[in-house]
Amino acid sequence: MSEPPLLVAHEGPVCTLTLNRPAAMNAFTAELHGLLGPALDAAAANPSVRVVVITGAGRGFCAGQDLADPAMRGEGVDVGAVVERFYKPLALRIRSMPVPVLAAVNGVAAGAGANLALCCDIVVAARSASFIQAFSKIGLVPDCGGTWLLPRLVGRARALGLAMTGDKLPAEAAERMGLIWQCVDDAAFAATVQALAARLAQMPSRALAETRRLVDSSAPADLAEALSWEAQAQGELGRAHDFAEGVAAFFAKRPAQFKDR
Ligand code: T3D
């Protein structure tokens, strides 16, 4: 029997989703999309999941769209419809998860695979990994949120440089320019991801998800609007369990037990 294109593993509060088509650098087929979306929904609905890790099997993270998938190719294929049907919901799902989402970029991340990683809240990449906005090489524009994410992460000059050239950006350079959170030596990669996931799982998930929501909505807002949204979120979080627990734990000099989602 052939391997499933997505592996789902639960280890305590950490749910790890592994894109598992290593022979095609974990490129997206309709079948893989059909598994990843529901797996994210299931993780969101499962109160015991407090962090989601997305990674790839083999030497790549994800090569974006499977350019050979017969379900998405052929005469008259509507690329816009593929993006509407698969990549737009995927990006929105990741950005609305009730828990932090960590991209563990084990190898090359190209096209929508690169932007899948950049959609995540924290991106940790192995030093041997790289990021490629491959779209321009096949006559497309960055999708899966790329045109929105890139200028916000690295500014217009670098966004256009990366997107127009489609050049390979090594993980170390990606960290240096602020495209990702961290580049770590390959030997330390698995342990770093595991430790960060465990740490995030202990943190107040609801406050982290609200932080993401406010950071994302702050871009088109002016300072006064951002300050109002912060006040509104603090009002809601301040009435929730995790705030009371966090303050109680601080004064009791003990680790907090966060549980809000
Ligand atoms: O419908 C739509 O198209 C809309 C959606 C668009 C979103 C997108 O993601 S568009 C961008 C699509 N992705 C790409 O253009 C990337 C294509 N791949 C590459 O540029 C390179 O393969 C990599 C830089 C990712 C890796 O290079 P390298 O030299 O390390 O490996 P390789 O030999 O090129 O690839 C290994 C195998 O994976 C190879 O198969 P083989 O020859 O061993 O049988 C290669 O064909 C396969 N592979 C890599 N990427 C894809 C792929 N197969 C199908 N689709 C791919 N995207």
Short mmCIF file of N, CA, C and O in Angstrom, two decimals, residues 128-229:
data_model
loop_
_atom_site.label_atom_id
_atom_site.label_comp_id
_atom_site.label_asym_id
_atom_site.label_seq_id
_atom_site.Cartn_x
_atom_site.Cartn_y
_atom_site.Cartn_z
N SER A 128 20.28 24.11 5.82
CA SER A 128 20.35 23.64 4.43
C SER A 128 19.08 23.94 3.64
O SER A 128 19.00 23.65 2.45
N ALA A 129 18.06 24.50 4.31
CA ALA A 129 16.80 24.79 3.63
C ALA A 129 16.92 26.09 2.83
O ALA A 129 17.88 26.86 2.98
N SER A 130 15.93 26.32 1.98
CA SER A 130 15.93 27.56 1.20
C SER A 130 14.49 27.90 0.80
O SER A 130 13.59 27.07 0.93
N PHE A 131 14.33 29.15 0.34
CA PHE A 131 13.00 29.66 -0.01
C PHE A 131 13.06 30.19 -1.44
O PHE A 131 13.99 30.96 -1.77
N ILE A 132 12.10 29.78 -2.25
CA ILE A 132 12.10 30.20 -3.65
C ILE A 132 10.71 30.65 -4.05
O ILE A 132 9.76 29.87 -3.99
N GLN A 133 10.59 31.91 -4.46
CA GLN A 133 9.32 32.39 -5.03
C GLN A 133 9.34 31.99 -6.50
O GLN A 133 9.60 32.80 -7.38
N ALA A 134 9.02 30.72 -6.73
CA ALA A 134 9.25 30.12 -8.06
C ALA A 134 8.23 30.56 -9.11
O ALA A 134 8.38 30.22 -10.29
N PHE A 135 7.21 31.30 -8.70
CA PHE A 135 6.08 31.59 -9.58
C PHE A 135 6.48 32.27 -10.89
O PHE A 135 5.98 31.94 -11.95
N SER A 136 7.39 33.27 -10.77
CA SER A 136 7.73 34.05 -11.97
C SER A 136 8.35 33.16 -13.05
O SER A 136 8.28 33.48 -14.23
N LYS A 137 8.94 32.03 -12.63
CA LYS A 137 9.60 31.17 -13.60
C LYS A 137 8.59 30.41 -14.45
O LYS A 137 8.94 29.86 -15.49
N ILE A 138 7.33 30.35 -13.99
CA ILE A 138 6.31 29.67 -14.79
C ILE A 138 5.16 30.63 -15.14
O ILE A 138 4.04 30.20 -15.39
N GLY A 139 5.49 31.93 -15.13
CA GLY A 139 4.51 32.91 -15.61
C GLY A 139 3.35 33.18 -14.68
O GLY A 139 2.26 33.55 -15.13
N LEU A 140 3.56 33.01 -13.37
CA LEU A 140 2.49 33.27 -12.40
C LEU A 140 2.94 34.35 -11.41
O LEU A 140 4.10 34.75 -11.40
N VAL A 141 2.02 34.77 -10.57
CA VAL A 141 2.34 35.69 -9.47
C VAL A 141 2.37 34.88 -8.18
O VAL A 141 1.77 33.81 -8.09
N PRO A 142 3.05 35.38 -7.16
CA PRO A 142 3.05 34.67 -5.87
C PRO A 142 1.62 34.51 -5.35
O PRO A 142 0.86 35.48 -5.33
N ASP A 143 1.29 33.28 -4.95
CA ASP A 143 -0.03 33.07 -4.36
C ASP A 143 0.13 32.47 -2.97
O ASP A 143 1.22 32.50 -2.40
N CYS A 144 -0.95 31.93 -2.45
CA CYS A 144 -0.96 31.45 -1.06
C CYS A 144 -0.53 32.59 -0.11
O CYS A 144 0.19 32.38 0.85
N GLY A 145 -0.94 33.82 -0.47
CA GLY A 145 -0.68 34.98 0.38
C GLY A 145 0.63 35.69 0.10
O GLY A 145 0.93 36.69 0.75
N GLY A 146 1.41 35.23 -0.88
CA GLY A 146 2.75 35.79 -1.10
C GLY A 146 2.78 37.30 -1.34
O GLY A 146 3.64 37.99 -0.79
N THR A 147 1.83 37.82 -2.13
CA THR A 147 1.90 39.25 -2.45
C THR A 147 1.57 40.11 -1.22
O THR A 147 1.94 41.27 -1.15
N TRP A 148 0.87 39.52 -0.26
CA TRP A 148 0.54 40.24 0.98
C TRP A 148 1.64 40.05 2.01
O TRP A 148 2.04 40.97 2.72
N LEU A 149 2.13 38.81 2.08
CA LEU A 149 3.11 38.48 3.12
C LEU A 149 4.48 39.11 2.86
O LEU A 149 5.10 39.68 3.77
N LEU A 150 4.97 38.98 1.62
CA LEU A 150 6.35 39.37 1.35
C LEU A 150 6.66 40.83 1.68
O LEU A 150 7.61 41.11 2.42
N PRO A 151 5.87 41.80 1.18
CA PRO A 151 6.22 43.19 1.52
C PRO A 151 6.11 43.48 3.01
O PRO A 151 6.83 44.32 3.53
N ARG A 152 5.18 42.78 3.68
CA ARG A 152 5.04 43.01 5.13
C ARG A 152 6.22 42.43 5.90
O ARG A 152 6.61 42.94 6.95
N LEU A 153 6.77 41.35 5.39
CA LEU A 153 7.88 40.71 6.10
C LEU A 153 9.21 41.41 5.80
O LEU A 153 10.01 41.62 6.70
N VAL A 154 9.45 41.72 4.53
CA VAL A 154 10.79 42.18 4.17
C VAL A 154 10.82 43.51 3.43
O VAL A 154 11.90 43.97 3.04
N GLY A 155 9.65 44.16 3.21
CA GLY A 155 9.63 45.44 2.51
C GLY A 155 9.53 45.25 1.00
O GLY A 155 9.79 44.17 0.46
N ARG A 156 9.16 46.35 0.32
CA ARG A 156 8.86 46.28 -1.11
C ARG A 156 10.06 45.86 -1.96
O ARG A 156 9.95 45.03 -2.86
N ALA A 157 11.24 46.43 -1.66
CA ALA A 157 12.40 46.17 -2.50
C ALA A 157 12.75 44.69 -2.51
O ALA A 157 12.95 44.06 -3.56
N ARG A 158 12.78 44.11 -1.31
CA ARG A 158 13.15 42.69 -1.23
C ARG A 158 12.00 41.80 -1.72
O ARG A 158 12.23 40.76 -2.32
N ALA A 159 10.76 42.23 -1.43
CA ALA A 159 9.61 41.44 -1.90
C ALA A 159 9.66 41.31 -3.42
O ALA A 159 9.52 40.21 -3.97
N LEU A 160 9.86 42.43 -4.08
CA LEU A 160 9.88 42.40 -5.54
C LEU A 160 11.13 41.69 -6.06
O LEU A 160 11.08 40.97 -7.06
N GLY A 161 12.25 41.88 -5.38
CA GLY A 161 13.48 41.18 -5.79
C GLY A 161 13.29 39.67 -5.74
O GLY A 161 13.61 38.94 -6.69
N LEU A 162 12.73 39.20 -4.63
CA LEU A 162 12.52 37.76 -4.47
C LEU A 162 11.48 37.25 -5.47
O LEU A 162 11.68 36.21 -6.11
N ALA A 163 10.38 37.99 -5.60
CA ALA A 163 9.28 37.50 -6.44
C ALA A 163 9.60 37.59 -7.92
O ALA A 163 9.23 36.71 -8.70
N MET A 164 10.31 38.65 -8.31
CA MET A 164 10.57 38.80 -9.75
C MET A 164 11.69 37.89 -10.23
O MET A 164 11.62 37.34 -11.32
N THR A 165 12.74 37.74 -9.41
CA THR A 165 13.84 36.88 -9.87
C THR A 165 13.53 35.39 -9.67
O THR A 165 14.01 34.55 -10.40
N GLY A 166 12.77 35.06 -8.63
CA GLY A 166 12.56 33.65 -8.30
C GLY A 166 13.85 33.00 -7.83
O GLY A 166 13.99 31.77 -7.86
N ASP A 167 14.81 33.80 -7.39
CA ASP A 167 16.10 33.25 -6.94
C ASP A 167 15.93 32.47 -5.65
O ASP A 167 15.07 32.77 -4.82
N LYS A 168 16.81 31.51 -5.48
CA LYS A 168 16.82 30.70 -4.25
C LYS A 168 17.44 31.52 -3.12
O LYS A 168 18.55 32.05 -3.26
N LEU A 169 16.72 31.62 -2.00
CA LEU A 169 17.22 32.37 -0.85
C LEU A 169 17.56 31.38 0.26
O LEU A 169 16.67 30.72 0.82
N PRO A 170 18.85 31.23 0.59
CA PRO A 170 19.21 30.28 1.65
C PRO A 170 18.59 30.70 2.99
O PRO A 170 18.36 31.89 3.25
N ALA A 171 18.35 29.71 3.84
CA ALA A 171 17.67 29.96 5.13
C ALA A 171 18.39 31.02 5.95
O ALA A 171 17.76 31.85 6.61
N GLU A 172 19.71 31.00 5.91
CA GLU A 172 20.47 31.96 6.71
C GLU A 172 20.17 33.40 6.26
O GLU A 172 19.99 34.30 7.08
N ALA A 173 20.12 33.59 4.94
CA ALA A 173 19.81 34.93 4.41
C ALA A 173 18.36 35.29 4.72
O ALA A 173 18.04 36.46 4.98
N ALA A 174 17.48 34.28 4.71
CA ALA A 174 16.06 34.53 5.02
C ALA A 174 15.93 35.03 6.45
O ALA A 174 15.16 35.95 6.74
N GLU A 175 16.70 34.45 7.35
CA GLU A 175 16.65 34.92 8.74
C GLU A 175 17.22 36.35 8.83
O GLU A 175 16.64 37.22 9.47
N ARG A 176 18.34 36.56 8.14
CA ARG A 176 19.00 37.88 8.21
C ARG A 176 18.07 39.00 7.72
O ARG A 176 18.04 40.08 8.29
N MET A 177 17.28 38.72 6.68
CA MET A 177 16.42 39.80 6.16
C MET A 177 15.05 39.85 6.83
O MET A 177 14.20 40.65 6.45
N GLY A 178 14.83 38.97 7.82
CA GLY A 178 13.57 39.03 8.57
C GLY A 178 12.42 38.31 7.91
O GLY A 178 11.26 38.48 8.28
N LEU A 179 12.73 37.46 6.91
CA LEU A 179 11.66 36.69 6.26
C LEU A 179 11.17 35.58 7.19
O LEU A 179 9.99 35.21 7.14
N ILE A 180 12.07 35.05 8.00
CA ILE A 180 11.72 33.96 8.91
C ILE A 180 12.25 34.27 10.30
O ILE A 180 13.10 35.17 10.48
N TRP A 181 11.79 33.49 11.27
CA TRP A 181 12.21 33.72 12.65
C TRP A 181 13.63 33.25 12.89
O TRP A 181 14.46 33.96 13.43
N GLN A 182 13.93 32.00 12.47
CA GLN A 182 15.20 31.43 12.88
C GLN A 182 15.73 30.40 11.89
O GLN A 182 14.97 29.59 11.35
N CYS A 183 17.04 30.43 11.68
CA CYS A 183 17.73 29.40 10.90
C CYS A 183 18.64 28.66 11.88
O CYS A 183 19.39 29.30 12.62
N VAL A 184 18.52 27.35 11.91
CA VAL A 184 19.35 26.60 12.87
C VAL A 184 20.13 25.51 12.14
O VAL A 184 19.70 25.02 11.08
N ASP A 185 21.25 25.15 12.72
CA ASP A 185 22.05 24.08 12.11
C ASP A 185 21.21 22.83 11.92
O ASP A 185 20.38 22.50 12.78
N ASP A 186 21.46 22.11 10.86
CA ASP A 186 20.67 20.90 10.57
C ASP A 186 20.67 19.94 11.76
O ASP A 186 19.65 19.34 12.08
N ALA A 187 21.82 19.82 12.41
CA ALA A 187 21.95 18.85 13.51
C ALA A 187 21.06 19.25 14.70
O ALA A 187 20.65 18.39 15.48
N ALA A 188 20.79 20.54 14.81
CA ALA A 188 19.99 21.02 15.96
C ALA A 188 18.53 21.26 15.59
O ALA A 188 17.73 21.64 16.44
N PHE A 189 18.19 21.03 14.32
CA PHE A 189 16.87 21.43 13.81
C PHE A 189 15.72 20.73 14.55
O PHE A 189 14.83 21.39 15.09
N ALA A 190 15.75 19.41 14.59
CA ALA A 190 14.62 18.66 15.18
C ALA A 190 14.44 19.04 16.65
O ALA A 190 13.31 19.28 17.11
N ALA A 191 15.54 19.12 17.38
CA ALA A 191 15.46 19.43 18.81
C ALA A 191 14.95 20.86 19.02
O ALA A 191 14.17 21.13 19.95
N THR A 192 15.38 21.78 18.16
CA THR A 192 14.94 23.18 18.29
C THR A 192 13.44 23.28 18.06
O THR A 192 12.72 23.97 18.80
N VAL A 193 12.96 22.60 17.02
CA VAL A 193 11.52 22.63 16.71
C VAL A 193 10.74 22.02 17.87
O VAL A 193 9.72 22.58 18.32
N GLN A 194 11.21 20.90 18.35
CA GLN A 194 10.51 20.21 19.44
C GLN A 194 10.43 21.10 20.69
O GLN A 194 9.39 21.22 21.32
N ALA A 195 11.55 21.72 21.02
CA ALA A 195 11.59 22.56 22.23
C ALA A 195 10.69 23.78 22.07
O ALA A 195 9.97 24.16 23.00
N LEU A 196 10.71 24.39 20.89
CA LEU A 196 9.87 25.58 20.67
C LEU A 196 8.39 25.20 20.69
O LEU A 196 7.56 25.91 21.28
N ALA A 197 8.05 24.07 20.08
CA ALA A 197 6.65 23.62 20.08
C ALA A 197 6.20 23.35 21.51
O ALA A 197 5.10 23.76 21.92
N ALA A 198 7.04 22.71 22.29
CA ALA A 198 6.67 22.40 23.69
C ALA A 198 6.48 23.69 24.47
O ALA A 198 5.57 23.81 25.30
N ARG A 199 7.34 24.66 24.19
CA ARG A 199 7.25 25.94 24.90
C ARG A 199 5.96 26.67 24.52
O ARG A 199 5.24 27.18 25.39
N LEU A 200 5.65 26.73 23.24
CA LEU A 200 4.43 27.41 22.80
C LEU A 200 3.19 26.73 23.36
O LEU A 200 2.19 27.39 23.69
N ALA A 201 3.26 25.40 23.50
CA ALA A 201 2.10 24.64 24.00
C ALA A 201 1.78 25.01 25.45
O ALA A 201 0.65 24.86 25.89
N GLN A 202 2.78 25.47 26.18
CA GLN A 202 2.55 25.85 27.59
C GLN A 202 2.02 27.27 27.70
O GLN A 202 1.63 27.71 28.77
N MET A 203 2.02 27.99 26.61
CA MET A 203 1.68 29.42 26.67
C MET A 203 0.17 29.63 26.48
O MET A 203 -0.54 28.70 26.11
N PRO A 204 -0.33 30.84 26.76
CA PRO A 204 -1.77 31.08 26.65
C PRO A 204 -2.21 31.17 25.19
O PRO A 204 -2.12 32.23 24.57
N SER A 205 -2.71 30.05 24.65
CA SER A 205 -3.04 29.94 23.21
C SER A 205 -3.94 31.06 22.73
O SER A 205 -3.75 31.61 21.65
N ARG A 206 -4.95 31.36 23.54
CA ARG A 206 -5.93 32.36 23.09
C ARG A 206 -5.26 33.72 22.92
O ARG A 206 -5.52 34.43 21.94
N ALA A 207 -4.39 34.06 23.87
CA ALA A 207 -3.69 35.35 23.75
C ALA A 207 -2.74 35.33 22.54
O ALA A 207 -2.60 36.35 21.85
N LEU A 208 -2.13 34.19 22.27
CA LEU A 208 -1.22 34.12 21.11
C LEU A 208 -2.00 34.27 19.80
O LEU A 208 -1.57 34.97 18.88
N ALA A 209 -3.16 33.59 19.73
CA ALA A 209 -3.98 33.70 18.51
C ALA A 209 -4.51 35.13 18.34
O ALA A 209 -4.57 35.65 17.22
N GLU A 210 -4.86 35.77 19.44
CA GLU A 210 -5.31 37.17 19.37
C GLU A 210 -4.16 38.08 18.94
O GLU A 210 -4.35 39.05 18.20
N THR A 211 -2.95 37.78 19.41
CA THR A 211 -1.78 38.57 19.02
C THR A 211 -1.61 38.51 17.51
O THR A 211 -1.41 39.53 16.84
N ARG A 212 -1.71 37.30 16.96
CA ARG A 212 -1.60 37.15 15.49
C ARG A 212 -2.68 37.96 14.79
O ARG A 212 -2.41 38.67 13.82
N ARG A 213 -3.93 37.86 15.29
CA ARG A 213 -5.03 38.55 14.63
C ARG A 213 -4.80 40.06 14.63
O ARG A 213 -5.00 40.74 13.62
N LEU A 214 -4.31 40.59 15.75
CA LEU A 214 -4.09 42.04 15.84
C LEU A 214 -2.91 42.47 14.98
O LEU A 214 -2.95 43.52 14.33
N VAL A 215 -1.86 41.67 14.97
CA VAL A 215 -0.71 42.01 14.13
C VAL A 215 -1.14 42.03 12.67
O VAL A 215 -0.81 42.94 11.90
N ASP A 216 -1.96 41.03 12.26
CA ASP A 216 -2.40 40.98 10.87
C ASP A 216 -3.33 42.14 10.53
O ASP A 216 -3.31 42.65 9.42
N SER A 217 -4.18 42.53 11.50
CA SER A 217 -5.10 43.62 11.15
C SER A 217 -4.46 44.98 11.31
O SER A 217 -5.03 45.98 10.87
N SER A 218 -3.28 45.05 11.90
CA SER A 218 -2.67 46.36 12.14
C SER A 218 -2.13 46.99 10.86
O SER A 218 -2.01 48.20 10.77
N ALA A 219 -1.82 46.17 9.85
CA ALA A 219 -1.14 46.70 8.67
C ALA A 219 -1.89 47.86 8.00
O ALA A 219 -1.30 48.90 7.77
N PRO A 220 -3.19 47.72 7.69
CA PRO A 220 -3.84 48.85 7.04
C PRO A 220 -4.38 49.89 8.03
O PRO A 220 -4.95 50.89 7.63
N ALA A 221 -4.20 49.66 9.31
CA ALA A 221 -4.81 50.54 10.30
C ALA A 221 -3.87 51.68 10.68
O ALA A 221 -2.66 51.56 10.55
N ASP A 222 -4.45 52.79 11.17
CA ASP A 222 -3.58 53.81 11.73
C ASP A 222 -3.39 53.50 13.23
O ASP A 222 -4.02 52.58 13.77
N LEU A 223 -2.53 54.25 13.86
CA LEU A 223 -2.16 53.95 15.25
C LEU A 223 -3.38 53.97 16.17
O LEU A 223 -3.54 53.09 17.02
N ALA A 224 -4.27 54.96 15.97
CA ALA A 224 -5.43 55.07 16.86
C ALA A 224 -6.32 53.84 16.75
O ALA A 224 -6.77 53.30 17.77
N GLU A 225 -6.51 53.34 15.51
CA GLU A 225 -7.32 52.13 15.33
C GLU A 225 -6.66 50.93 16.01
O GLU A 225 -7.31 50.14 16.69
N ALA A 226 -5.35 50.80 15.79
CA ALA A 226 -4.62 49.67 16.39
C ALA A 226 -4.73 49.71 17.91
O ALA A 226 -4.91 48.68 18.56
N LEU A 227 -4.63 50.92 18.47
CA LEU A 227 -4.72 51.04 19.93
C LEU A 227 -6.11 50.63 20.41
O LEU A 227 -6.26 49.98 21.44
N SER A 228 -7.15 50.98 19.64
CA SER A 228 -8.51 50.60 20.03
C SER A 228 -8.69 49.08 19.96
O SER A 228 -9.31 48.48 20.84
N TRP A 229 -8.17 48.46 18.89
CA TRP A 229 -8.30 47.00 18.76
C TRP A 229 -7.56 46.30 19.90
O TRP A 229 -8.00 45.28 20.42
#
